[in-house]
PDB file of C-alpha atoms in Angstrom:
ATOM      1  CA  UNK A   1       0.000   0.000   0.000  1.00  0.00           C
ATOM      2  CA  UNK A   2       2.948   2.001   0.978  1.00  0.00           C
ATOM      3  CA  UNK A   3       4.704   1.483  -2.522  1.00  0.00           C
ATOM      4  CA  UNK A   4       1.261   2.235  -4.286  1.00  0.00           C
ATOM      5  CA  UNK A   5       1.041   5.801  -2.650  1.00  0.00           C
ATOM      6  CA  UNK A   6       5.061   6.498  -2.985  1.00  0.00           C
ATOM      7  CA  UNK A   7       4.635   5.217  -6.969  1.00  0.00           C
ATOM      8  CA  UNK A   8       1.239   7.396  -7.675  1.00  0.00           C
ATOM      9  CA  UNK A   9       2.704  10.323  -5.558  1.00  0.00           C
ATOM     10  CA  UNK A  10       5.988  10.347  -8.445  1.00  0.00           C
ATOM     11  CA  UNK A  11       3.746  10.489 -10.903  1.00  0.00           C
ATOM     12  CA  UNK A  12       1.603  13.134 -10.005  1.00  0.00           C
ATOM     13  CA  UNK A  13       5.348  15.193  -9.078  1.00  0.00           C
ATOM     14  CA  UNK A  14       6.186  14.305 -12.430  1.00  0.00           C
ATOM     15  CA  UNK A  15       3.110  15.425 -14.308  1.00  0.00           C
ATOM     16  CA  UNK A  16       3.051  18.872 -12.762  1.00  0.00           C
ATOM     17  CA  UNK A  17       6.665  19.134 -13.612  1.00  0.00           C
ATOM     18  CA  UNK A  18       6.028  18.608 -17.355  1.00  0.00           C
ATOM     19  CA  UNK A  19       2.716  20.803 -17.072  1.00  0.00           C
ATOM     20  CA  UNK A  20       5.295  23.679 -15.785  1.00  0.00           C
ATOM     21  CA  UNK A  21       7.942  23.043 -18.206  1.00  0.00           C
ATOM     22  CA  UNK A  22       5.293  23.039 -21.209  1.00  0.00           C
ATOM     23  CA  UNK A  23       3.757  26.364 -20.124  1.00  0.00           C
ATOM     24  CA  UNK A  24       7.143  27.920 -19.483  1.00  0.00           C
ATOM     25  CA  UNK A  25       7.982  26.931 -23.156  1.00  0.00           C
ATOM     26  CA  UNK A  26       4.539  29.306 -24.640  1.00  0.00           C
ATOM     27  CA  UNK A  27       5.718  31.787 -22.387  1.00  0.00           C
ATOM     28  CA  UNK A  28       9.051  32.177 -23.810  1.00  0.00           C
ATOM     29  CA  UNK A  29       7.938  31.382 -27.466  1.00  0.00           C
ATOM     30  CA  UNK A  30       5.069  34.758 -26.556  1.00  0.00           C
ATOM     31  CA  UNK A  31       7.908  36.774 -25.035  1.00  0.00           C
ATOM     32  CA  UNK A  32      10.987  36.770 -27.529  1.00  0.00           C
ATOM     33  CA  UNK A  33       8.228  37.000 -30.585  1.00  0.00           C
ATOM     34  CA  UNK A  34       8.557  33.144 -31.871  1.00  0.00           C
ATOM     35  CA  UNK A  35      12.143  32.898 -32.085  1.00  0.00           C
ATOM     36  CA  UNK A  36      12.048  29.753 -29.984  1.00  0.00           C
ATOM     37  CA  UNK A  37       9.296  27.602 -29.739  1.00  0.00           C
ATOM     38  CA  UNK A  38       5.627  28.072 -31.117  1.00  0.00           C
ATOM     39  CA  UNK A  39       4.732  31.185 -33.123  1.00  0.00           C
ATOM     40  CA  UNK A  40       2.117  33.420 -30.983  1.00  0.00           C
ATOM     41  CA  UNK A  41       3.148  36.906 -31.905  1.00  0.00           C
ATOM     42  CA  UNK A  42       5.729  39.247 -33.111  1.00  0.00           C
ATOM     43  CA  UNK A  43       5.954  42.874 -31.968  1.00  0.00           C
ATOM     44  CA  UNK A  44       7.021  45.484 -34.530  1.00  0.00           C
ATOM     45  CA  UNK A  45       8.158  48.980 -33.573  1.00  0.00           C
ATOM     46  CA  UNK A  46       6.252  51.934 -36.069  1.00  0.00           C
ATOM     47  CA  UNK A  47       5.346  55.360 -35.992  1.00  0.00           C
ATOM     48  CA  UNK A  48       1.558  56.093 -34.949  1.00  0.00           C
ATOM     49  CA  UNK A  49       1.438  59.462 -35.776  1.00  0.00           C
ATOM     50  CA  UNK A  50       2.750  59.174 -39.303  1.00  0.00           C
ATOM     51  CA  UNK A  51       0.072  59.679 -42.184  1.00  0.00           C
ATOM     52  CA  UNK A  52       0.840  57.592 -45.257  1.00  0.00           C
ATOM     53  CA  UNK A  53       3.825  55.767 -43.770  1.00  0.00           C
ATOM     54  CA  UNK A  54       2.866  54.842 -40.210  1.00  0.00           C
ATOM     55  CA  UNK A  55      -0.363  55.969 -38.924  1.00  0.00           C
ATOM     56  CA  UNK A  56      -2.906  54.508 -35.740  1.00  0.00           C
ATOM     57  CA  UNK A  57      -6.106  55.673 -36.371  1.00  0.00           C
ATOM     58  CA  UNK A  58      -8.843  56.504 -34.326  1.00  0.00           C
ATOM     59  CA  UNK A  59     -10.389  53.351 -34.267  1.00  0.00           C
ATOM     60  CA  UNK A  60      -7.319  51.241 -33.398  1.00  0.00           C
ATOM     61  CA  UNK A  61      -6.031  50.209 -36.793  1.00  0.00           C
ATOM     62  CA  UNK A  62      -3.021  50.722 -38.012  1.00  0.00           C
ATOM     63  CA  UNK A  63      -2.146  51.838 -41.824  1.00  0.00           C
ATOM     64  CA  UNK A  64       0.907  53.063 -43.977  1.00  0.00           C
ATOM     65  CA  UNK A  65       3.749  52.102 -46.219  1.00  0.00           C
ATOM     66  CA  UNK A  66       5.490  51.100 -43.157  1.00  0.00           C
ATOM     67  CA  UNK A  67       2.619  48.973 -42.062  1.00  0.00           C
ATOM     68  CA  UNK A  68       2.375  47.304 -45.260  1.00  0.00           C
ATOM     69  CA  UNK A  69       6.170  46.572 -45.370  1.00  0.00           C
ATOM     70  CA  UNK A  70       5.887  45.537 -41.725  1.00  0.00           C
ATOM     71  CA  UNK A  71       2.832  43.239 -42.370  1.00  0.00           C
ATOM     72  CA  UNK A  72       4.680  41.429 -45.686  1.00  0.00           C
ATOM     73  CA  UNK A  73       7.906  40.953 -43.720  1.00  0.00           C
ATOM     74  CA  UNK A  74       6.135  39.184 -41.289  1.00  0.00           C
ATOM     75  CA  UNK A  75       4.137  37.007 -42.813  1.00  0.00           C
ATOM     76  CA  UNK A  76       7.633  35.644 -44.881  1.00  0.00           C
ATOM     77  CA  UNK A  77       8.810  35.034 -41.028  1.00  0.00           C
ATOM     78  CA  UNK A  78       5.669  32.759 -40.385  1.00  0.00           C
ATOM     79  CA  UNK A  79       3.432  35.632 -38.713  1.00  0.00           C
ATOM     80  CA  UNK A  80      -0.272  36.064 -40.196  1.00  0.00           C
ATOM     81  CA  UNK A  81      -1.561  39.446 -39.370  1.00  0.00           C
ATOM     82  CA  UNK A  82      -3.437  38.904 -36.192  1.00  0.00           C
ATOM     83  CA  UNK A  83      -0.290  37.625 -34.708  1.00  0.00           C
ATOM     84  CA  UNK A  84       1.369  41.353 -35.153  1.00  0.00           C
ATOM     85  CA  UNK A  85       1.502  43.789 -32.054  1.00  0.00           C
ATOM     86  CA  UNK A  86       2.088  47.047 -33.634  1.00  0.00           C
ATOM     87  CA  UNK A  87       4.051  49.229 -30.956  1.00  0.00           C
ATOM     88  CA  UNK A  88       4.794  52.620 -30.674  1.00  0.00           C
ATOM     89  CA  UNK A  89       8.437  53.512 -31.826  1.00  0.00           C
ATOM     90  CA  UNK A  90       8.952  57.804 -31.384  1.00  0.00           C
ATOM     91  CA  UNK A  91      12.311  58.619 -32.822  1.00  0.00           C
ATOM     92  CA  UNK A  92      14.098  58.929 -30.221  1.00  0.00           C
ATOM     93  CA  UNK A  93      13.295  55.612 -28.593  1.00  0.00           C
ATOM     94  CA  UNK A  94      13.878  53.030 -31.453  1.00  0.00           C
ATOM     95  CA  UNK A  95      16.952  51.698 -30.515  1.00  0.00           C
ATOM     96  CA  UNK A  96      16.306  51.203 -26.691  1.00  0.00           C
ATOM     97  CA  UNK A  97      13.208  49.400 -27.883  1.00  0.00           C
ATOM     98  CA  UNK A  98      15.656  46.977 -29.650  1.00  0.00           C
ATOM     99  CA  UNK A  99      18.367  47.059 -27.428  1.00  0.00           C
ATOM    100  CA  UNK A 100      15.820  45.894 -24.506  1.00  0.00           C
ATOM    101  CA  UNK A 101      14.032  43.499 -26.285  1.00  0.00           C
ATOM    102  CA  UNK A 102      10.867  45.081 -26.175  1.00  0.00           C
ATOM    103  CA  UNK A 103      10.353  44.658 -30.144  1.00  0.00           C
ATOM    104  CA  UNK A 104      11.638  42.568 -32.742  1.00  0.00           C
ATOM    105  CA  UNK A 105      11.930  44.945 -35.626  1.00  0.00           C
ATOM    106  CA  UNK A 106      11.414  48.869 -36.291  1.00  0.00           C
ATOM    107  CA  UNK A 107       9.930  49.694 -39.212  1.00  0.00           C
ATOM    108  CA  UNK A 108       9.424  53.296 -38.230  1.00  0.00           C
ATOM    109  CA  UNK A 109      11.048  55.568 -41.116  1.00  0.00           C
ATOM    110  CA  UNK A 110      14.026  54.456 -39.588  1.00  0.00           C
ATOM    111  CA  UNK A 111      16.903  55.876 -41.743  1.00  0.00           C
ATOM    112  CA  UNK A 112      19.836  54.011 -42.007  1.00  0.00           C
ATOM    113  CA  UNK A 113      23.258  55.567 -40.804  1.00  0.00           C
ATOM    114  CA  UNK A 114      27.110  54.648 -39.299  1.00  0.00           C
ATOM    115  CA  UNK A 115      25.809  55.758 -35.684  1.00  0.00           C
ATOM    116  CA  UNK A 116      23.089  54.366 -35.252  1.00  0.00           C
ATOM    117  CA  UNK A 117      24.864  51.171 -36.481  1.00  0.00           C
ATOM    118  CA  UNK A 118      26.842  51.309 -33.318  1.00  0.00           C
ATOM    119  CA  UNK A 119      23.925  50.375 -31.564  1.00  0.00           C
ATOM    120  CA  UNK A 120      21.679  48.114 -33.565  1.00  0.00           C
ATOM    121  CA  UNK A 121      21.609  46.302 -37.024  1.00  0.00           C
ATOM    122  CA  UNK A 122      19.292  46.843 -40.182  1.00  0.00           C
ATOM    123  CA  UNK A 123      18.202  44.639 -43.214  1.00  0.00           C
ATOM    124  CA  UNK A 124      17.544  46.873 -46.576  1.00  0.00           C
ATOM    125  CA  UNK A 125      16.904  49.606 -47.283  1.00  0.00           C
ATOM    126  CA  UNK A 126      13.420  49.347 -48.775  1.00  0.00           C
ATOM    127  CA  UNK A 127      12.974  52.749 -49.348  1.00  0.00           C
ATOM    128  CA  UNK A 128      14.561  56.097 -50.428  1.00  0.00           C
ATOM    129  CA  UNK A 129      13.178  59.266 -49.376  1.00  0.00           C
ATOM    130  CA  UNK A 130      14.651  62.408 -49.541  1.00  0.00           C
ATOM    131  CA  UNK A 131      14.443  65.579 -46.650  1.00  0.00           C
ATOM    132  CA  UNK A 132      12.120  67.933 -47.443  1.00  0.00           C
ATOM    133  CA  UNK A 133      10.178  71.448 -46.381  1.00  0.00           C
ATOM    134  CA  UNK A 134       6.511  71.758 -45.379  1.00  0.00           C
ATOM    135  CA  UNK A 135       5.441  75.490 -45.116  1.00  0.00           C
ATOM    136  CA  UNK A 136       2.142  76.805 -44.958  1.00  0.00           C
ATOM    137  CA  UNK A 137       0.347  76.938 -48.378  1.00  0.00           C
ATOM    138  CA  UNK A 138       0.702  80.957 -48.952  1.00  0.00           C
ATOM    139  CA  UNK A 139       4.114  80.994 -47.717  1.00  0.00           C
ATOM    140  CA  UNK A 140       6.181  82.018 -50.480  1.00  0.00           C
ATOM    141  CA  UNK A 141       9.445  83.330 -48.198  1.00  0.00           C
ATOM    142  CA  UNK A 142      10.920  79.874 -48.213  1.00  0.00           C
ATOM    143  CA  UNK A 143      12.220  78.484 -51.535  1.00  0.00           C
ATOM    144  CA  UNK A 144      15.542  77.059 -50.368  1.00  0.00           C
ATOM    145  CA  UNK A 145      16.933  75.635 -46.954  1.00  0.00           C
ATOM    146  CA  UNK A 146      19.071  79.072 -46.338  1.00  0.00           C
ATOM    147  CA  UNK A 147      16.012  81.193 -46.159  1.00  0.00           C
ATOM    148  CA  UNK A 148      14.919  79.283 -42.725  1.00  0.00           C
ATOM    149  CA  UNK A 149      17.866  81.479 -41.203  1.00  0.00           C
ATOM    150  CA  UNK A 150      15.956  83.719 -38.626  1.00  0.00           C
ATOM    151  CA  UNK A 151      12.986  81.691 -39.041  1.00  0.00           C
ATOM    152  CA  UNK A 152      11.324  78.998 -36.802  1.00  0.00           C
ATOM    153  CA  UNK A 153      11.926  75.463 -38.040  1.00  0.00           C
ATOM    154  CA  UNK A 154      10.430  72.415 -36.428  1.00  0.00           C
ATOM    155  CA  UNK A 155      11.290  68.772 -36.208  1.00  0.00           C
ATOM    156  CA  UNK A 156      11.498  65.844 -33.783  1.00  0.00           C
ATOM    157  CA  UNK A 157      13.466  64.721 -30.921  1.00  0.00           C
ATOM    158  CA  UNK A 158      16.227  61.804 -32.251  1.00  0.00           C
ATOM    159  CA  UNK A 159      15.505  62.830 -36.020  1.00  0.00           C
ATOM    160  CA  UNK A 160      18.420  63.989 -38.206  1.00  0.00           C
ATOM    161  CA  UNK A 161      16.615  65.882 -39.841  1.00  0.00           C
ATOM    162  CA  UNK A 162      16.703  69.111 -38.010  1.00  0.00           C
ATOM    163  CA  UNK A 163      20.377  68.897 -37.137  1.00  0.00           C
ATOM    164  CA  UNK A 164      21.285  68.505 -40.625  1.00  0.00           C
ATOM    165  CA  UNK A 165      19.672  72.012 -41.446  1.00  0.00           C
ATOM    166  CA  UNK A 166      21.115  73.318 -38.645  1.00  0.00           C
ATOM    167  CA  UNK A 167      24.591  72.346 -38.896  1.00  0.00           C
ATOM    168  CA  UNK A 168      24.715  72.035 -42.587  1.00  0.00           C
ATOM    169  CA  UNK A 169      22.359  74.713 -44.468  1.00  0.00           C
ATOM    170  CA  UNK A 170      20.943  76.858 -41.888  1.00  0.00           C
ATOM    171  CA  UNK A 171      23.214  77.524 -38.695  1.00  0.00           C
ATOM    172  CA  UNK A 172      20.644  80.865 -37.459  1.00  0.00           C
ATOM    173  CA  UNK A 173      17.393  78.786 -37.874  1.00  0.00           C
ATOM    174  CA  UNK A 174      15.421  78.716 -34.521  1.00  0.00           C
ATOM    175  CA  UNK A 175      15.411  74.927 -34.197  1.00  0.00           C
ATOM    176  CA  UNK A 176      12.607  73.505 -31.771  1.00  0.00           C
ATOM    177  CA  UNK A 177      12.188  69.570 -31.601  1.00  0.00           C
ATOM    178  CA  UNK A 178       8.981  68.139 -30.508  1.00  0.00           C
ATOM    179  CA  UNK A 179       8.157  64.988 -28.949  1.00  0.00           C
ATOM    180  CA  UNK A 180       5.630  64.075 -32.415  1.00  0.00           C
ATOM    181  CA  UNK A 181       5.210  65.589 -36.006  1.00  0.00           C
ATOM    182  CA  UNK A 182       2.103  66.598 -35.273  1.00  0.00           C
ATOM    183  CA  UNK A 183       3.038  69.045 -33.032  1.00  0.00           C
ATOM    184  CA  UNK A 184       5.159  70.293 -35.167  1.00  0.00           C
ATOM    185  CA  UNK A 185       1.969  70.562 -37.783  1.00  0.00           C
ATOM    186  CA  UNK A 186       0.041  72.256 -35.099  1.00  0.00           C
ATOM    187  CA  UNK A 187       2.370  75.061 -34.621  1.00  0.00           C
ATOM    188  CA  UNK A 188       2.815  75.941 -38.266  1.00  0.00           C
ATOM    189  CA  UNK A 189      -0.919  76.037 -38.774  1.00  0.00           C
ATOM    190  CA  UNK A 190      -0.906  78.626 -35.781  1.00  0.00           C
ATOM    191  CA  UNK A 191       1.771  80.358 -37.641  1.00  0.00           C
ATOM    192  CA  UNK A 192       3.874  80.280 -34.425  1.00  0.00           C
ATOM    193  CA  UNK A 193       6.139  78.091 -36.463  1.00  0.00           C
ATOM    194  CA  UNK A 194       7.623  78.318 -40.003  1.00  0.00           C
ATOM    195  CA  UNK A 195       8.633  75.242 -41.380  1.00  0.00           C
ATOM    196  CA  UNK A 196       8.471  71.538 -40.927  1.00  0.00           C
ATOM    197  CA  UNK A 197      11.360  69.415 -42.073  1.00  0.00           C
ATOM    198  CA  UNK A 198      11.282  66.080 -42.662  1.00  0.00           C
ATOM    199  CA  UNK A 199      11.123  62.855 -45.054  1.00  0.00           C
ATOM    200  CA  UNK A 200       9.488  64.400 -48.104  1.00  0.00           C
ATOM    201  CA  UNK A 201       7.243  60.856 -47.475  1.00  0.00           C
ATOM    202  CA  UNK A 202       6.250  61.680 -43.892  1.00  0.00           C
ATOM    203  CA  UNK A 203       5.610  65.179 -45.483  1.00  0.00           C
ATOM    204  CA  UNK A 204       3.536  64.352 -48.051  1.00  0.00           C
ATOM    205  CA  UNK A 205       1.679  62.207 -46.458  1.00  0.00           C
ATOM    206  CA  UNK A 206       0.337  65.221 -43.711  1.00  0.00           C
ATOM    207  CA  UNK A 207      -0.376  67.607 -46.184  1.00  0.00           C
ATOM    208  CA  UNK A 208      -2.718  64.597 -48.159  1.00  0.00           C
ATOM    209  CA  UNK A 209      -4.888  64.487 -45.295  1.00  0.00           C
ATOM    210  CA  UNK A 210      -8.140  65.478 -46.244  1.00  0.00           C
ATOM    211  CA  UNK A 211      -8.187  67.916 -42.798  1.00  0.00           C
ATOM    212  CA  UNK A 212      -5.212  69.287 -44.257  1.00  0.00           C
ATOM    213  CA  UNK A 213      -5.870  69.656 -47.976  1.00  0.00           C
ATOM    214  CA  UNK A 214      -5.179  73.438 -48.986  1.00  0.00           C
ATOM    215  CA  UNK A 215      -3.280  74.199 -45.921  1.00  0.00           C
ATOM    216  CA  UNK A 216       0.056  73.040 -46.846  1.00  0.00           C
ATOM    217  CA  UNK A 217       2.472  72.948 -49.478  1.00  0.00           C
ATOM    218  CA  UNK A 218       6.267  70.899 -50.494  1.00  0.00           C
ATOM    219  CA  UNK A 219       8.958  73.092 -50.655  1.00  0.00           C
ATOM    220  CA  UNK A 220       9.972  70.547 -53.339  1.00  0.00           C
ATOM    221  CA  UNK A 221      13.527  70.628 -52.407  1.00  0.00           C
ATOM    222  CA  UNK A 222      16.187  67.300 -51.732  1.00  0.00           C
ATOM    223  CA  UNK A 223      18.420  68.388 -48.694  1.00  0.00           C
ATOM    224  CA  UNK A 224      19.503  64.927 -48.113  1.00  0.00           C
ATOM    225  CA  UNK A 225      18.944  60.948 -48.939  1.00  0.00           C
ATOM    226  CA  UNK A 226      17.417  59.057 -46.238  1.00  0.00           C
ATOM    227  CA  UNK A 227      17.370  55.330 -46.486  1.00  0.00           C
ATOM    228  CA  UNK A 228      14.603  53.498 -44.670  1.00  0.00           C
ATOM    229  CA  UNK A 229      16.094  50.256 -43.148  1.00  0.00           C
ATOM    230  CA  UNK A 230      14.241  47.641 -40.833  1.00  0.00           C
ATOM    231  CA  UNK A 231      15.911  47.678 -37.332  1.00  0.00           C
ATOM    232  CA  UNK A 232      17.024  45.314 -35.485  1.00  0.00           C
ATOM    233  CA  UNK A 233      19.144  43.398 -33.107  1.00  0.00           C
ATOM    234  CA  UNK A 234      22.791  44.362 -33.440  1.00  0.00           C
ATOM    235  CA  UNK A 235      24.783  41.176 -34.537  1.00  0.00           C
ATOM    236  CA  UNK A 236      21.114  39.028 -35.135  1.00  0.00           C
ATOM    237  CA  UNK A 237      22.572  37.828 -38.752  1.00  0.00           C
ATOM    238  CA  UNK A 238      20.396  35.321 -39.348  1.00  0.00           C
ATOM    239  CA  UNK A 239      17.483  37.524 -38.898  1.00  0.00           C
ATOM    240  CA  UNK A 240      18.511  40.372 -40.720  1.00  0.00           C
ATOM    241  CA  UNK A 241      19.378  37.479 -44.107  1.00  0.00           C
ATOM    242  CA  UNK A 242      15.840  36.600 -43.348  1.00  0.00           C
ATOM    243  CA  UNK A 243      14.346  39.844 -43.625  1.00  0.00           C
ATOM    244  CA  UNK A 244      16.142  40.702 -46.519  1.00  0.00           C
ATOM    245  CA  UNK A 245      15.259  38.103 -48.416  1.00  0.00           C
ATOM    246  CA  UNK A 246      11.394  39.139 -47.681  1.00  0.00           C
ATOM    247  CA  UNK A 247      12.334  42.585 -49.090  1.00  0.00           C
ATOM    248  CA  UNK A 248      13.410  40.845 -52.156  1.00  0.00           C
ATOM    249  CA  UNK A 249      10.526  39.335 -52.573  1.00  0.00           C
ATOM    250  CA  UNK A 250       8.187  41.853 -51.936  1.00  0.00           C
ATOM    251  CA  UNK A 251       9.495  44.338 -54.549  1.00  0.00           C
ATOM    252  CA  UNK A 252       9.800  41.107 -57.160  1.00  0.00           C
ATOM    253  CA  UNK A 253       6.151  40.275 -56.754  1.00  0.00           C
ATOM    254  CA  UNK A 254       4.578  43.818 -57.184  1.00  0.00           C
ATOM    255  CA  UNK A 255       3.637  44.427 -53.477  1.00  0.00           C
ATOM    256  CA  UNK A 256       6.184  46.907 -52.308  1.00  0.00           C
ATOM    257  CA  UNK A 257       5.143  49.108 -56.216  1.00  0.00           C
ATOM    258  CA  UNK A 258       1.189  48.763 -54.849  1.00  0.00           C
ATOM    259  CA  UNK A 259       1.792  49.564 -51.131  1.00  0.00           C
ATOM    260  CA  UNK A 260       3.750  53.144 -52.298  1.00  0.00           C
ATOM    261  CA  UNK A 261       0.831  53.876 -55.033  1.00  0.00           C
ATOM    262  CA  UNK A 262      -1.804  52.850 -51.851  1.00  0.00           C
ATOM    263  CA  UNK A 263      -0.248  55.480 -49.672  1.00  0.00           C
ATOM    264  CA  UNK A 264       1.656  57.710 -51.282  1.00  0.00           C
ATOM    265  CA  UNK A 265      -0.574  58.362 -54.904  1.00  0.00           C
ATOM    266  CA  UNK A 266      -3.011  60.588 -53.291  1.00  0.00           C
ATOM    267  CA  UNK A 267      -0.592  63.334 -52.295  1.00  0.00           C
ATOM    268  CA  UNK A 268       1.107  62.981 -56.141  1.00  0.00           C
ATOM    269  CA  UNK A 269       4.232  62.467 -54.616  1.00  0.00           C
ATOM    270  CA  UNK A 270       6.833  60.886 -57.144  1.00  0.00           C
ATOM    271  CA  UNK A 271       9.033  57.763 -55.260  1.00  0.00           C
ATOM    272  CA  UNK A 272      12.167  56.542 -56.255  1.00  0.00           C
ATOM    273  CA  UNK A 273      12.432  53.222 -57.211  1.00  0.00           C
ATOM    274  CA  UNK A 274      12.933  50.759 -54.620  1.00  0.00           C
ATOM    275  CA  UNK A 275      16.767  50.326 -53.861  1.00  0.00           C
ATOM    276  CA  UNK A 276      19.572  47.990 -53.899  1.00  0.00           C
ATOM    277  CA  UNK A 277      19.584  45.907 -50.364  1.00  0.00           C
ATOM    278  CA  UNK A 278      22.938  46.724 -49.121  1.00  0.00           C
ATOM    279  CA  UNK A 279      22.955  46.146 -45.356  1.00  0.00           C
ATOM    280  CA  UNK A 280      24.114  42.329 -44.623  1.00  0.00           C
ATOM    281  CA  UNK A 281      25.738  41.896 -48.197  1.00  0.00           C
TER     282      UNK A 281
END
């Protein structure tokens, strides 16, 4: 009777071991986005305040070229779309969001250059955009970066953007960084602000808005090339070959051309083509 109890007593010890081992095992699989174990969701760092390229609209959904891109790379990686967490990546956060683990990629307008390479790596680029101006509609004073000397030029916090007016074309520009874009937006409607600069993308995509139709207008001018590239973990090769290779594929097979007429077209703004993937080769 003894043995009976000692025997079924093992077994139960046993059974609750495996139970805890199995449901540690989800657990991780949930937590480092499917990277070991079963597939239950992938988080992906974008912008949320970003019309045309990363946007979260008032209903919850999210939409943009960077969503699309986002979406297609992770379905190549085994994700369907309800197995995406879309979180919030602000400029100056993106790579402490990688760094700590708290996303797998940043697809987030995320431009590719040497220092922020010191901190993370990135598979592309997938897109080229170029730095623009947004001025109010019957603003005619600014026709060329030098003319925002004196004037009151907005941007955001961790963009390079700003600083490369600043240091490069415009040294006496009154440079104030904002935590979004759209507070940015908000001041140059109130005229307490001059000038927006940005991706001519990002740009084009706020003054599409059917809010902002008639409000705003492109400088038109190309102060710099900015590379979009997907972040990621510093060093994560095999990831980064994987992601690639979903880039490849989504320009091959049309989707990349129909996700930048989708979200771009209605503001007429004219992309380049998509370019050579670089990082990783």
């Amino acid at each position: 009777m003894k043995l009976f109890k000692a025997g079924a007593a093992a077994a139960i010890a046993v059974t609750l071991a495996l139970t805890a081992t199995a449901c540690g095992g989800d657990d991780k699989a949930s937590a480092d986005g499917g990277a070991s174990g079963k597939k239950d969701k992938i988080v992906i760092g974008i912008k949320f305040d970003q019309p045309g390229v990363g946007l979260k609209t008032p209903d919850g959904k999210f939409e943009g070229f960077d969503v699309d891109v986002a979406t297609y790379v992770a379905k190549e990686l085994g994700y369907q779309p309800d197995q995406i967490e879309f979180k919030q990546a602000i400029s100056s956060e993106r790579e402490n969001l990688i760094a700590n683990g708290d996303v797998k990629l940043v697809v987030a307008s995320y431009s590719i250059n040497d220092k922020r390479k010191e901190k993370v790596s990135f598979a592309g680029p997938y897109f080229l955009a170029h730095q623009d101006l947004l001025v109010r509609a019957d603003d005619s004073s600014i026709t060329k970066a030098e003319d925002l000397n004196k004037k009151k030029l907005c941007s955001v916090t961790g963009s390079t953007s700003a600083q490369n007016v600043k240091t490069k074309l415009a040294p006496e520009a009154d440079l104030l960084e904002q935590g979004g874009y759209s507070d940015c937006l908000t001041g140059l409607e109130n005229k307490k602000l001059d000038a927006l600069t940005t991706d001519n993308s990002i740009l084009a995509g706020y003054a599409a808005q059917e809010k902002n139709k008639g409000k705003f207008k492109l400088v038109g001018l190309s102060l710099s090339n900015e590379n979009y590239g997907i972040g990621l973990k510093k060093g994560d090769t095999e990831l980064q070959g994987k992601v690639n290779t979903a880039l490849k594929k989504m320009v091959a097979d049309g989707a990349w051309q129909a996700a930048v007429t989708k979200n771009f077209g209605p503001a007429n703004y004219k992309s380049e083509p998509a370019p050579q993937i670089t990082e990783g080769s």
